[in-house]
Each structure stands twice: as structure tokens, then as C-alpha cells.
Coordinates of C-alpha atoms and ligand atoms in Angstrom, one line a residue:
M1 CA 14.4 -7.3 -22.9
G2 CA 14.1 -11.1 -22.4
E3 CA 13.0 -12.1 -18.9
V4 CA 15.5 -13.9 -16.7
V5 CA 13.4 -16.5 -15.1
G6 CA 15.7 -18.7 -13.0
D7 CA 15.8 -20.6 -9.8
F8 CA 16.2 -17.9 -7.2
E9 CA 16.3 -20.3 -4.3
G10 CA 20.0 -20.4 -4.6
D11 CA 20.3 -16.7 -4.4
L12 CA 18.0 -16.6 -1.4
K13 CA 20.0 -19.3 0.3
E14 CA 23.2 -17.4 -0.2
L15 CA 21.6 -14.2 1.2
R16 CA 20.2 -16.1 4.2
D17 CA 23.6 -17.8 4.9
T18 CA 25.3 -14.4 4.8
F19 CA 22.6 -12.9 7.1
N20 CA 22.9 -15.8 9.5
S21 CA 26.7 -15.4 9.6
G22 CA 26.1 -12.1 11.4
K23 CA 28.1 -10.2 8.8
T24 CA 25.4 -7.7 7.9
R25 CA 24.8 -6.8 11.6
E26 CA 28.2 -5.3 12.0
A27 CA 28.2 -1.5 12.0
S28 CA 31.4 -1.6 9.9
W29 CA 29.6 -3.7 7.2
R30 CA 26.6 -1.3 7.1
R31 CA 29.0 1.7 6.8
S32 CA 31.0 0.1 4.0
Q33 CA 27.8 -0.6 2.0
L34 CA 26.5 2.9 2.4
H35 CA 29.9 4.2 1.3
G36 CA 29.6 1.8 -1.7
I37 CA 26.3 3.4 -2.7
I38 CA 27.9 6.8 -2.6
S39 CA 30.8 5.6 -4.7
L40 CA 28.5 4.0 -7.2
L41 CA 26.6 7.2 -7.6
K42 CA 29.7 9.3 -8.0
E43 CA 31.8 7.0 -10.2
R44 CA 29.0 5.8 -12.4
E45 CA 27.2 9.1 -12.7
S46 CA 27.5 9.2 -16.5
D47 CA 26.2 5.7 -17.0
I48 CA 23.2 6.6 -14.8
F49 CA 22.6 9.8 -16.8
K50 CA 22.7 7.8 -20.1
A51 CA 20.4 5.1 -18.8
L52 CA 17.8 7.7 -17.5
K53 CA 18.0 9.5 -20.8
Q54 CA 17.5 6.3 -22.8
D55 CA 14.6 4.9 -20.8
L56 CA 12.8 8.1 -19.7
G57 CA 14.3 11.0 -21.7
K58 CA 15.4 12.7 -18.4
H59 CA 17.7 15.7 -18.7
H60 CA 20.9 15.0 -16.8
V61 CA 20.2 17.9 -14.4
E62 CA 16.8 16.5 -13.6
A63 CA 18.4 13.0 -13.3
Y64 CA 21.0 14.4 -10.8
R65 CA 18.4 16.3 -8.8
D66 CA 15.9 13.5 -8.5
E67 CA 18.0 10.4 -8.4
I68 CA 21.7 10.8 -7.9
G69 CA 21.8 13.8 -5.6
T70 CA 18.7 12.8 -3.5
V71 CA 20.0 9.2 -3.0
A72 CA 23.6 10.3 -2.1
K73 CA 22.1 12.8 0.4
S74 CA 20.1 9.9 2.0
A75 CA 23.1 7.6 2.2
N76 CA 25.1 10.4 3.9
Y77 CA 22.3 11.1 6.3
A78 CA 22.1 7.4 7.2
L79 CA 25.9 7.3 7.7
G80 CA 25.7 10.4 10.0
N81 CA 22.9 8.9 12.1
L82 CA 23.8 5.2 12.1
N83 CA 25.2 5.0 15.6
K84 CA 22.2 6.8 17.0
W85 CA 19.7 4.5 15.1
M86 CA 21.5 1.3 16.0
G87 CA 21.7 2.2 19.7
S88 CA 19.2 0.7 22.2
K89 CA 16.7 3.0 23.9
R90 CA 15.9 2.8 27.6
V91 CA 12.2 2.6 28.5
K92 CA 10.6 3.3 31.8
V93 CA 9.5 0.2 33.7
P94 CA 6.8 0.4 36.4
L95 CA 7.9 0.1 40.0
A96 CA 5.7 -3.0 40.3
A97 CA 8.3 -4.7 38.2
F98 CA 11.2 -3.5 40.4
P99 CA 14.0 -4.4 40.2
S100 CA 14.3 -4.4 36.4
R101 CA 15.7 -2.5 33.4
G102 CA 13.9 -2.2 30.1
K103 CA 15.1 -1.3 26.7
L104 CA 14.3 -1.5 23.0
V105 CA 17.0 -3.0 20.9
P106 CA 16.6 -2.7 17.1
E107 CA 17.4 -5.9 15.2
P108 CA 17.4 -6.5 11.5
L109 CA 14.5 -8.5 10.0
G110 CA 16.6 -10.8 7.9
V111 CA 16.5 -11.1 4.1
V112 CA 14.3 -8.4 2.5
L113 CA 12.8 -8.2 -1.0
I114 CA 12.5 -4.8 -2.7
I115 CA 10.4 -4.6 -5.8
S116 CA 10.6 -1.2 -7.4
S117 CA 9.0 0.9 -10.1
W118 CA 10.3 2.5 -13.2
N119 CA 9.7 6.2 -12.9
F120 CA 12.6 6.8 -10.5
P121 CA 14.5 3.6 -11.2
F122 CA 17.6 4.5 -9.2
G123 CA 15.9 6.4 -6.4
L124 CA 13.1 3.9 -5.8
S125 CA 15.6 1.0 -5.7
L126 CA 18.5 2.6 -3.8
E127 CA 16.5 4.6 -1.2
P128 CA 14.9 1.5 0.3
I129 CA 18.3 -0.4 0.0
I130 CA 19.9 2.3 2.2
G131 CA 17.3 1.7 4.9
A132 CA 17.6 -2.1 4.6
I133 CA 21.4 -2.2 4.9
A134 CA 21.5 0.6 7.6
A135 CA 19.2 -1.7 9.6
G136 CA 21.6 -4.7 9.0
N137 CA 19.5 -6.8 6.5
A138 CA 20.5 -8.8 3.4
V139 CA 18.6 -7.5 0.3
L140 CA 17.2 -8.9 -2.9
L141 CA 16.2 -6.1 -5.4
K142 CA 14.0 -6.5 -8.4
P143 CA 13.9 -3.3 -10.4
S144 CA 11.2 -2.6 -13.0
E145 CA 11.6 -4.1 -16.4
I146 CA 9.8 -1.1 -17.8
A147 CA 13.1 0.9 -17.5
P148 CA 15.4 -1.8 -18.9
T149 CA 18.6 0.2 -19.3
C150 CA 18.4 1.5 -15.8
S151 CA 17.6 -2.0 -14.5
S152 CA 20.7 -3.4 -16.1
V153 CA 22.9 -0.5 -14.9
L154 CA 21.5 -1.2 -11.4
A155 CA 22.3 -4.9 -11.6
E156 CA 25.8 -4.3 -12.9
T157 CA 26.8 -1.5 -10.6
I158 CA 25.3 -3.1 -7.4
Y159 CA 27.2 -6.3 -8.2
Y160 CA 30.4 -4.3 -8.6
Y161 CA 30.1 -1.8 -5.7
L162 CA 28.2 -3.7 -3.0
D163 CA 28.8 -7.0 -1.2
N164 CA 27.2 -9.5 -3.6
S165 CA 26.9 -12.2 -0.9
A166 CA 24.4 -9.9 0.9
I167 CA 22.9 -7.7 -1.8
K168 CA 21.7 -9.1 -5.0
V169 CA 19.7 -7.8 -8.0
V170 CA 17.3 -10.0 -10.0
E171 CA 16.1 -8.5 -13.3
G172 CA 12.8 -9.2 -15.0
G173 CA 9.1 -8.5 -15.2
S174 CA 5.9 -9.9 -13.7
S175 CA 6.8 -13.6 -14.0
V176 CA 10.1 -13.0 -12.2
G177 CA 8.2 -11.0 -9.6
E178 CA 5.7 -13.8 -9.1
K179 CA 8.4 -16.3 -8.8
L180 CA 10.2 -14.3 -6.1
L181 CA 6.9 -13.8 -4.2
R182 CA 6.7 -17.6 -3.8
L183 CA 9.8 -17.5 -1.7
K184 CA 9.9 -16.7 2.0
F185 CA 11.4 -13.3 2.7
D186 CA 11.4 -11.5 6.1
K187 CA 10.1 -8.3 4.7
I188 CA 8.8 -7.0 1.4
L189 CA 8.9 -3.3 0.3
Y190 CA 6.9 -2.9 -2.9
T191 CA 6.6 0.3 -5.0
G192 CA 4.1 0.4 -7.8
G193 CA 0.4 0.2 -8.6
P194 CA -2.4 -1.1 -6.4
R195 CA -3.2 -4.1 -8.6
V196 CA 0.2 -5.6 -8.2
G197 CA 0.2 -4.4 -4.6
Q198 CA -2.7 -6.8 -3.9
I199 CA -0.7 -9.7 -5.5
V200 CA 2.3 -8.8 -3.3
M201 CA 0.2 -8.6 -0.1
A202 CA -1.6 -11.9 -0.9
A203 CA 1.7 -13.7 -1.5
A204 CA 3.2 -12.2 1.7
A205 CA 0.2 -13.3 3.7
K206 CA 1.0 -17.0 3.0
N207 CA 4.3 -16.6 4.8
L208 CA 3.1 -14.0 7.3
T209 CA 5.7 -11.6 5.8
P210 CA 5.3 -8.0 6.7
V211 CA 4.9 -5.6 3.8
T212 CA 5.3 -1.9 3.1
L213 CA 3.3 -0.9 0.1
E214 CA 4.3 2.4 -1.6
L215 CA 1.4 2.9 -4.0
G216 CA 0.0 5.9 -5.8
G217 CA -3.3 7.6 -6.5
K218 CA -4.6 11.0 -7.4
C219 CA -2.8 13.9 -5.6
P220 CA -4.9 17.1 -5.6
A221 CA -3.5 20.6 -5.4
V222 CA -5.9 23.2 -3.9
V223 CA -5.0 26.5 -5.4
D224 CA -6.3 29.6 -3.7
C225 CA -6.1 33.1 -5.1
M226 CA -3.3 35.0 -3.1
S227 CA -3.2 38.7 -2.3
S228 CA 0.6 38.9 -2.8
S229 CA 1.6 38.9 -6.5
W230 CA 5.1 37.6 -5.5
D231 CA 3.6 34.6 -3.6
Q232 CA 1.3 34.0 -6.6
K233 CA 4.2 34.0 -9.0
I234 CA 6.2 31.5 -6.9
A235 CA 3.2 29.3 -6.4
I236 CA 2.6 29.1 -10.2
K237 CA 6.3 28.1 -10.7
R238 CA 6.0 25.4 -8.1
I239 CA 2.7 24.1 -9.5
I240 CA 4.2 23.8 -13.0
W241 CA 7.2 22.0 -11.5
G242 CA 5.0 19.8 -9.4
K243 CA 3.1 18.7 -12.4
F244 CA 5.5 18.7 -15.4
G245 CA 9.0 19.2 -14.0
A246 CA 9.8 15.7 -12.8
C247 CA 9.6 12.7 -15.2
A248 CA 6.9 14.5 -17.3
G249 CA 4.3 14.0 -14.5
Q250 CA 4.9 10.3 -14.2
V251 CA 5.4 10.8 -10.4
C252 CA 3.4 9.1 -7.6
I253 CA 3.4 12.4 -5.6
G254 CA 3.1 14.7 -8.6
I255 CA 0.1 17.0 -8.8
D256 CA -2.7 15.0 -10.5
Y257 CA -5.3 17.8 -10.7
I258 CA -6.1 21.3 -9.4
L259 CA -9.1 22.4 -7.4
T260 CA -9.7 26.2 -7.6
Q261 CA -12.4 28.8 -7.4
K262 CA -14.5 29.4 -10.5
K263 CA -13.8 33.1 -10.5
F264 CA -10.1 32.6 -10.2
A265 CA -9.8 29.9 -12.8
P266 CA -9.3 32.1 -15.9
T267 CA -6.5 34.0 -14.2
L268 CA -4.9 30.8 -13.0
V269 CA -5.0 29.3 -16.5
E270 CA -3.3 32.4 -18.0
F271 CA -0.6 32.3 -15.3
L272 CA 0.0 28.6 -15.9
K273 CA 0.2 29.0 -19.7
K274 CA 2.7 31.8 -19.4
H275 CA 4.9 29.8 -17.1
I276 CA 4.8 26.6 -19.1
K277 CA 6.1 28.6 -22.1
K278 CA 8.8 30.1 -19.9
S279 CA 9.9 26.7 -18.6
F280 CA 9.6 24.6 -21.8
G281 CA 9.5 27.1 -24.6
D282 CA 7.2 27.2 -27.6
N283 CA 8.3 23.7 -28.7
P284 CA 8.5 21.7 -25.5
M285 CA 9.3 18.5 -27.4
G286 CA 12.5 19.9 -28.8
S287 CA 13.4 21.7 -25.5
N288 CA 15.1 18.6 -23.9
N289 CA 13.7 19.9 -20.6
I290 CA 10.8 17.5 -20.2
A291 CA 11.0 13.7 -20.0
K292 CA 9.2 11.4 -22.4
I293 CA 6.4 8.9 -21.7
V294 CA 8.0 5.7 -20.7
N295 CA 6.6 3.4 -23.4
K296 CA 3.9 2.9 -26.0
K297 CA 1.5 1.3 -23.6
H298 CA 1.5 4.3 -21.2
F299 CA 1.5 6.7 -24.2
S300 CA -1.7 5.0 -25.5
R301 CA -3.2 5.0 -22.1
L302 CA -2.7 8.8 -21.8
K303 CA -4.0 9.4 -25.4
D304 CA -7.1 7.4 -24.5
L305 CA -7.7 9.6 -21.5
L306 CA -7.9 12.6 -23.9
N307 CA -10.1 10.8 -26.4
E308 CA -13.0 10.2 -24.0
P309 CA -16.2 12.1 -24.7
N310 CA -16.1 15.8 -23.6
V311 CA -12.5 15.5 -22.5
K312 CA -10.8 16.8 -25.6
N313 CA -13.0 19.9 -25.7
S314 CA -12.0 20.8 -22.2
I315 CA -8.3 21.3 -23.3
V316 CA -7.4 25.0 -22.9
Y317 CA -3.7 24.6 -23.5
G318 CA -1.4 22.0 -25.2
G319 CA -2.8 18.7 -26.3
S320 CA -0.4 17.7 -29.0
L321 CA 1.1 14.2 -28.9
N322 CA 4.0 12.7 -30.8
E323 CA 3.8 8.9 -30.8
E324 CA 7.2 8.4 -32.5
N325 CA 9.0 10.2 -29.7
L326 CA 6.6 9.2 -27.0
F327 CA 6.2 12.8 -26.2
I328 CA 3.1 14.6 -24.8
E329 CA 3.0 18.3 -24.6
P330 CA 2.2 19.9 -21.1
T331 CA -1.6 20.0 -21.3
I332 CA -4.2 21.9 -19.3
L333 CA -7.9 20.9 -19.2
L334 CA -10.6 23.0 -17.7
D335 CA -13.5 21.2 -16.0
P336 CA -13.3 17.8 -17.8
P337 CA -16.3 15.6 -16.8
L338 CA -15.8 14.2 -13.3
D339 CA -16.8 10.7 -14.4
A340 CA -14.2 10.6 -17.2
T341 CA -11.3 8.3 -16.6
I342 CA -8.9 11.3 -16.4
M343 CA -10.7 12.2 -13.1
T344 CA -11.3 8.8 -11.7
E345 CA -7.9 7.2 -12.2
E346 CA -4.3 8.3 -11.5
I347 CA -3.1 10.3 -14.6
F348 CA 0.6 9.6 -14.3
G349 CA 1.6 11.9 -17.2
P350 CA 1.7 15.6 -18.3
L351 CA -2.1 16.2 -18.4
L352 CA -3.4 18.8 -15.8
P353 CA -7.1 19.0 -15.2
I354 CA -8.4 22.0 -13.3
I355 CA -11.7 21.5 -11.5
T356 CA -13.6 24.7 -10.5
L357 CA -15.6 25.1 -7.3
E358 CA -17.8 27.9 -6.0
A359 CA -15.7 28.3 -2.9
I360 CA -12.2 27.1 -2.2
E361 CA -13.4 25.4 1.0
D362 CA -15.5 23.1 -1.1
S363 CA -12.3 21.4 -2.1
I364 CA -12.2 19.7 1.3
Q365 CA -15.5 17.8 0.6
F366 CA -14.3 17.0 -2.9
I367 CA -11.1 15.4 -1.6
R368 CA -12.9 13.6 1.2
S369 CA -15.3 12.0 -1.2
R370 CA -12.5 10.2 -3.0
P371 CA -9.8 7.6 -2.1
K372 CA -7.1 8.9 0.3
P373 CA -4.3 10.4 -1.7
L374 CA -0.6 9.8 -1.3
A375 CA -0.1 13.6 -1.1
I376 CA -2.3 16.7 -0.9
Y377 CA -1.0 20.1 -1.8
G378 CA -2.5 23.4 -0.7
F379 CA -1.3 26.6 -2.3
T380 CA -2.7 29.2 0.1
N381 CA -1.7 31.6 2.8
N382 CA -5.1 31.3 4.5
E383 CA -4.2 29.7 7.8
K384 CA -7.8 28.8 8.5
L385 CA -8.0 26.9 5.2
Q386 CA -4.6 25.2 5.9
K387 CA -5.9 24.1 9.3
R388 CA -9.1 22.7 7.9
M389 CA -7.3 20.9 5.1
M390 CA -4.9 19.4 7.6
C391 CA -7.6 18.3 10.0
E392 CA -10.5 17.3 7.7
T393 CA -8.7 15.4 5.0
S394 CA -6.5 12.2 5.1
S395 CA -3.4 11.6 3.0
G396 CA 0.1 10.2 3.2
S397 CA 1.4 13.8 3.5
I398 CA 0.1 17.3 3.1
T399 CA 2.3 20.2 1.9
F400 CA 1.5 23.8 1.8
N401 CA 2.8 26.2 -0.9
D402 CA 5.1 23.6 -2.6
A403 CA 4.9 20.2 -4.2
I404 CA 7.0 17.0 -4.3
I405 CA 9.7 18.5 -2.1
Q406 CA 8.6 16.6 1.0
Y407 CA 10.0 13.4 -0.6
A408 CA 13.5 14.7 -0.1
I409 CA 13.2 15.7 3.6
D410 CA 14.9 12.9 5.6
T411 CA 13.3 13.9 8.9
M412 CA 9.8 13.2 7.4
P413 CA 8.3 9.8 6.8
F414 CA 7.3 9.0 3.2
G415 CA 4.3 6.7 2.7
G416 CA 0.6 6.4 2.0
V417 CA -2.6 5.8 3.9
G418 CA -5.6 3.8 2.8
G419 CA -5.5 3.1 -1.0
S420 CA -2.2 5.0 -1.4
G421 CA -0.4 2.4 0.6
F422 CA 0.9 1.7 4.1
G423 CA 4.2 1.6 6.0
R424 CA 6.6 4.4 5.7
Y425 CA 10.3 5.0 5.0
H426 CA 13.1 7.6 4.4
G427 CA 15.7 8.6 7.0
K428 CA 15.2 7.0 10.4
Y429 CA 11.8 5.7 9.3
S430 CA 13.5 3.5 6.7
F431 CA 15.7 2.1 9.5
E432 CA 12.6 1.4 11.6
D433 CA 10.7 -0.1 8.6
F434 CA 13.5 -2.7 8.1
S435 CA 14.0 -3.3 11.9
H436 CA 12.2 -5.1 14.7
Q437 CA 12.3 -3.1 17.9
K438 CA 12.9 -6.0 20.3
A439 CA 11.7 -5.4 23.9
V440 CA 14.4 -6.4 26.3
L441 CA 13.6 -6.7 30.1
V442 CA 16.3 -7.6 32.6
R443 CA 15.0 -8.5 36.0
G444 CA 16.9 -8.7 39.3
Y445 CA 16.4 -11.2 42.1
L446 CA 16.3 -8.9 45.1
I447 CA 12.6 -8.8 45.7
D448 CA 9.8 -11.3 44.7
F449 CA 6.1 -11.3 45.4
G450 CA 4.7 -14.7 46.3
F451 CA 1.1 -13.9 45.3
R452 CA 1.9 -14.3 41.6
Y453 CA 2.6 -18.0 42.1
P454 CA 0.3 -21.0 42.9
P455 CA -1.1 -22.5 45.1
W456 CA -3.9 -20.0 44.9
N457 CA -6.0 -18.7 47.8
D458 CA -8.3 -15.7 48.2
K459 CA -5.6 -13.7 50.0
K460 CA -3.4 -13.9 46.9
L461 CA -6.4 -12.7 44.8
Q462 CA -6.7 -9.7 47.1
L463 CA -3.0 -9.0 46.8
L464 CA -3.1 -9.5 43.0
K465 CA -6.0 -7.0 42.8
S466 CA -4.0 -4.6 45.0
G467 CA -0.9 -5.2 42.9
L468 CA -2.7 -4.1 39.8
R469 CA -4.1 -1.0 41.6
Y470 CA -1.0 0.2 43.5
N471 CA 2.6 0.7 42.5
Y472 CA 5.3 -1.2 44.1
L473 CA 6.1 1.4 46.7
T474 CA 2.5 1.6 48.0
L475 CA 2.4 -2.2 48.2
V476 CA 5.5 -2.3 50.4
L477 CA 4.0 0.5 52.6
I478 CA 0.7 -1.4 52.9
K479 CA 2.6 -4.6 53.7
L480 CA 4.6 -2.8 56.4
G481 CA 1.3 -1.4 57.8
L482 CA 2.5 2.2 57.1
K483 CA -0.4 2.8 54.7
S484 CA -3.9 1.5 54.6
K485 CA -5.7 0.2 51.5
A486 CA -7.8 2.9 49.8
Ligands
NAD1 P1 3.5 -1.9 -11.5 O1 2.7 -2.3 -10.3 O2 3.1 -2.3 -12.8 O3 5.0 -2.5 -11.2 C1 5.8 -2.3 -10.1 C2 6.8 -3.4 -10.0 O4 6.1 -4.6 -9.7 C3 7.7 -3.7 -11.1 O5 9.0 -4.0 -10.7 C4 7.1 -4.9 -11.8 O6 8.0 -5.7 -12.5 C5 6.6 -5.6 -10.6 N1 5.5 -6.5 -11.0 C6 4.5 -6.4 -11.9 N2 3.7 -7.4 -11.9 C7 4.0 -8.2 -10.9 C8 3.5 -9.4 -10.4 N3 2.5 -10.0 -10.9 N4 4.2 -10.0 -9.3 C9 5.3 -9.4 -8.8 N5 5.8 -8.2 -9.2 C10 5.2 -7.7 -10.3 O7 3.7 -0.4 -11.3 P2 4.3 0.6 -12.2 O8 3.6 0.8 -13.4 O9 5.8 0.3 -12.3 O10 4.2 2.0 -11.3 C11 3.1 2.9 -11.4 C12 2.4 3.0 -10.1 O11 3.3 3.0 -9.1 C13 1.6 4.3 -10.0 O12 0.4 4.0 -9.4 C14 2.5 5.1 -9.1 O13 1.7 6.1 -8.4 C15 3.0 4.1 -8.2 N6 4.3 4.6 -7.6 C16 4.3 4.8 -6.3 C17 5.5 5.3 -5.7 C18 5.6 5.5 -4.3 O14 6.7 5.8 -3.8 N7 4.5 5.5 -3.5 C19 6.6 5.6 -6.5 C20 6.5 5.3 -7.9 C21 5.3 4.8 -8.4

């Protein structure tokens, strides 16, 4: 796809003019745009399916589950909560400030830039747009050029279904992204890798633009041996799904690697093999149930991971690659070297290393000694271990006995910490991420303390000191001689 490098100042000016007109602040406008997203997803479902198949080889059921259904749910959730989110919130004001009323009033930030990634091209573009328009902003979206069909479906449908004077799409790759970053936005939400995250943050710093960085990293799954065979069976299903079941493992919160006990590892490998066969058959490539690798560059990157010394001979399942179809079989590796790239960089593909430890509790130190993950998973019913993992590790989120599902829970914020990003969105957190909570204080004229005004004297100093020590009522009582200073 050729890059569209144009003069985006005109687009930005139109968005700013629309924002300044006050149109996007109207609740009716916000509602109409959220309904527009729902209609887009409903009426253009088959175009979205085709685009996701073309760019990523996603089965339409997977496409519906991860992108259409999840986004429609979020838009409906925003519609159902919009009045509550938009309302001001009273805050307590100290008696010393009597008479006054205080409240927090959410206001939109202005024109926001959303730069999204390719692995969930619709979800990672529309989910932040939902938050931005619910909060009353104008939006410029730049989808990823790496999923070109999805990018052009987004551009075409957003133009058709949403208000083009307030929501625009600019297509293109890094040079378009860089050009956009030279312009002044009021907020940037970026989803992608940390290298570009640094470019985004540096560009934003020049304009003091706030940023939310949704990055990635290596998400570990601590897998404990469970006493109940039923629990064990469900856990294995969820682990396979959390690694291979969405976009062939090209997922920021997908399981990157497993930590387990040495003595349990052989059983775990057998369980995993059995369930991979059950999910994807003996010929996963022909099964149509697993997505492809997005492009040749990522295919070669994954191939190179396997070709490093002592990595290939750690493969205990799978390992076959088909370059023509950009397909990599679900692959399990047992104890690959810890200094190999597969264990130092985010895998972002269907390769699953299992690292064995003497005791399951050792996984805590293993995780702590590495960068903070976007997500940590613990498959265990051991409450003591759950508590230790929760308290002694740091990550964007921690989920016990499942994977990825936390992404779709509107009441929970989604975002990273440390190297996995900062800022958070989804549900009301999206609304807050794209809003400023303005502090509004309304004072009355009934009572006024003269000691806050010059000319200064030591008596005023004493009263100021008392004013900071006592609340208003005590001050009045002292003044009336009904109470002595403590
Ligand atoms: P990427 O950083 O290469 O690209 C992301 C976006 O940035 C694309 O739209 C791209 O065109 C744009 N871009 C690239 N270079 C740019 C530049 N110089 N200036 C401005 N924009 C530029 O990332 P990617 O390969 O698309 O995504 C993979 C990474 O993203 C992984 O690390 C993954 O974990 C992470 N990710 C995170 C989330 C999340 O929600 N936290 C979701 C998906 C992916």
C-alpha cells in the first residue's frame, strides 16, 4: 500500500473548528456517534470479516468475538453510562472555606490523536474512539498500515457512519505517523511497541501533550499443579486459548511463556499437546481455526527465534513453518536458554516456552527480575500463592485461572505499568482518560476572614496559624471567646 503523506494541518484545523463550535460536547452528538459505531459494526460485519481474514487469516467467529462483539459491547456500555459519566461530582469542602460548594466537572480535552496497532485493527481503533467521543472530543485516527485492508475498511466506514467534521481517519505508516506527531493535539493514545512509544512520547513532550501508551511485553503464566482434574482440564483449555486462540498469539496480553514446577512439566506438556490437537486438529494450517502471521517480516522474526542456538532442540511439540502461507504451527518449547531472544523479547506469535522451576513460588522472583508485564496469569487454586503473586509482583493486570478475558471487562481498567505502558482505558476509564476533571469551587460572600489580606501584622500571623490548625467552627468559637486556643 502506498503511503498517503499529505498536509494534515487542514484536517486538524477542521477538527479543531468543530470542537471549538461546541458540537462534540453535546450529549446528543456523543450518543449519535456511539450509535454510529454500533451501526457500522452491524451493517458492515461482512466487510470486517473479509478484511480480518485477508490481513490476519482470522476465522469469522474469532473476528466477531474479539473485534465486532467486544467493541459493540463497549459502545452499548458507554451509551448506558454516559449520563452518569458526564455528570459533575460533588466534593467535600472544608469548613474553613465556608460558605462554598465544590464539584468536579469532566470536560473534553479537545482534538485527540489515536495511533493503533494491527493485531486487533478494529478493536484497538474503535475502543479508544468510543472513550474519546463519549468524553466529547474530536478524533483523528491513524490505523496501522500493517493490516492494510482493515485500515481502508476503517477509513471508509468511519467516513460513512460517523461525523466526518469531528472524526477523521488518516491512513499510512511511520512517515505519516511522524508527520502527525509534529502537529499539536490535546491528547495522544498510542498502541504499539515501546520503540515507537518513545518517539510518540518525545514528540508529545514538545507540545506538553498528555499521552497514554498501550505497549506490550512478556506476559508470564504461572501454572501450578491442581488437585482437581476438572480444574486442571479447564485450565489447560484456557492456557491453549490464551496462547494460540486469538490472532495466533500475536496479542499484547497473550501468554508469552509458562512457569511451572519441574516435576509437573512432563504432565503439563502432555496435557497441552492433547488439547492443541483437539482445538486445531492434526493439521492446524488447514484447520482454518488459527490466524496467520501478519507478514513476512514478523514470520522471519519468529523463525529466527527458533533458529538460535539450543532453541530448536528445546521444541517438544510442533515447530513446522510454512512461509508461503505465513503459518506457524502451535509450538511448545521446554526450557529454552534464558538468554535466548525467545526469552528476552516479546514473542508475539504461536511459540510457547515452558520454563521449569524447583518450586512454583520461585516464579515470583523470576517475574520480579524482569520488566513489568502488561499481564500476569496464575493458574492455581492455592490462595497463599495467589496472594503472594498479587502483592509481590507488579503488572498492568493479574488474572487467576484464565487469560485475556480481563480485556473485555468494562468495569476494569486496561493498561500497563513501567515498560508495558501507562495510562488506562476501557469503560469509564476511557471516559476519564480523554477528559479533564475540572475543579469547580463556588464561594459565597456571607463571611470573610480579614487575616488573609494585607497589611500584615503579627496578629494576622497568629490567626493564619490558627486558621490552618482549626476548622472554621472552632475559629468562630475562639473568636467569640467560647473556646480557648489549644
Ligand atoms: P508499532 O510500534 O510498529 O506500530 C504501532 C503504530 O505506530 C502503527 O500505527 C504504526 O504505523 C505507527 N508508527 C510506526 N512508526 C511510527 C513512527 N515513527 N511515528 C509515528 N507512528 C509510527 O507496533 P506494532 O508492531 O503495530 O505492534 C506490536 C506491539 O504493540 C507489541 O509490542 C504489542 O505488545 C503492542 N501492542 C500493545 C497493545 C496494548 O493494548 N497494550 C495492543 C496491541 C499491540
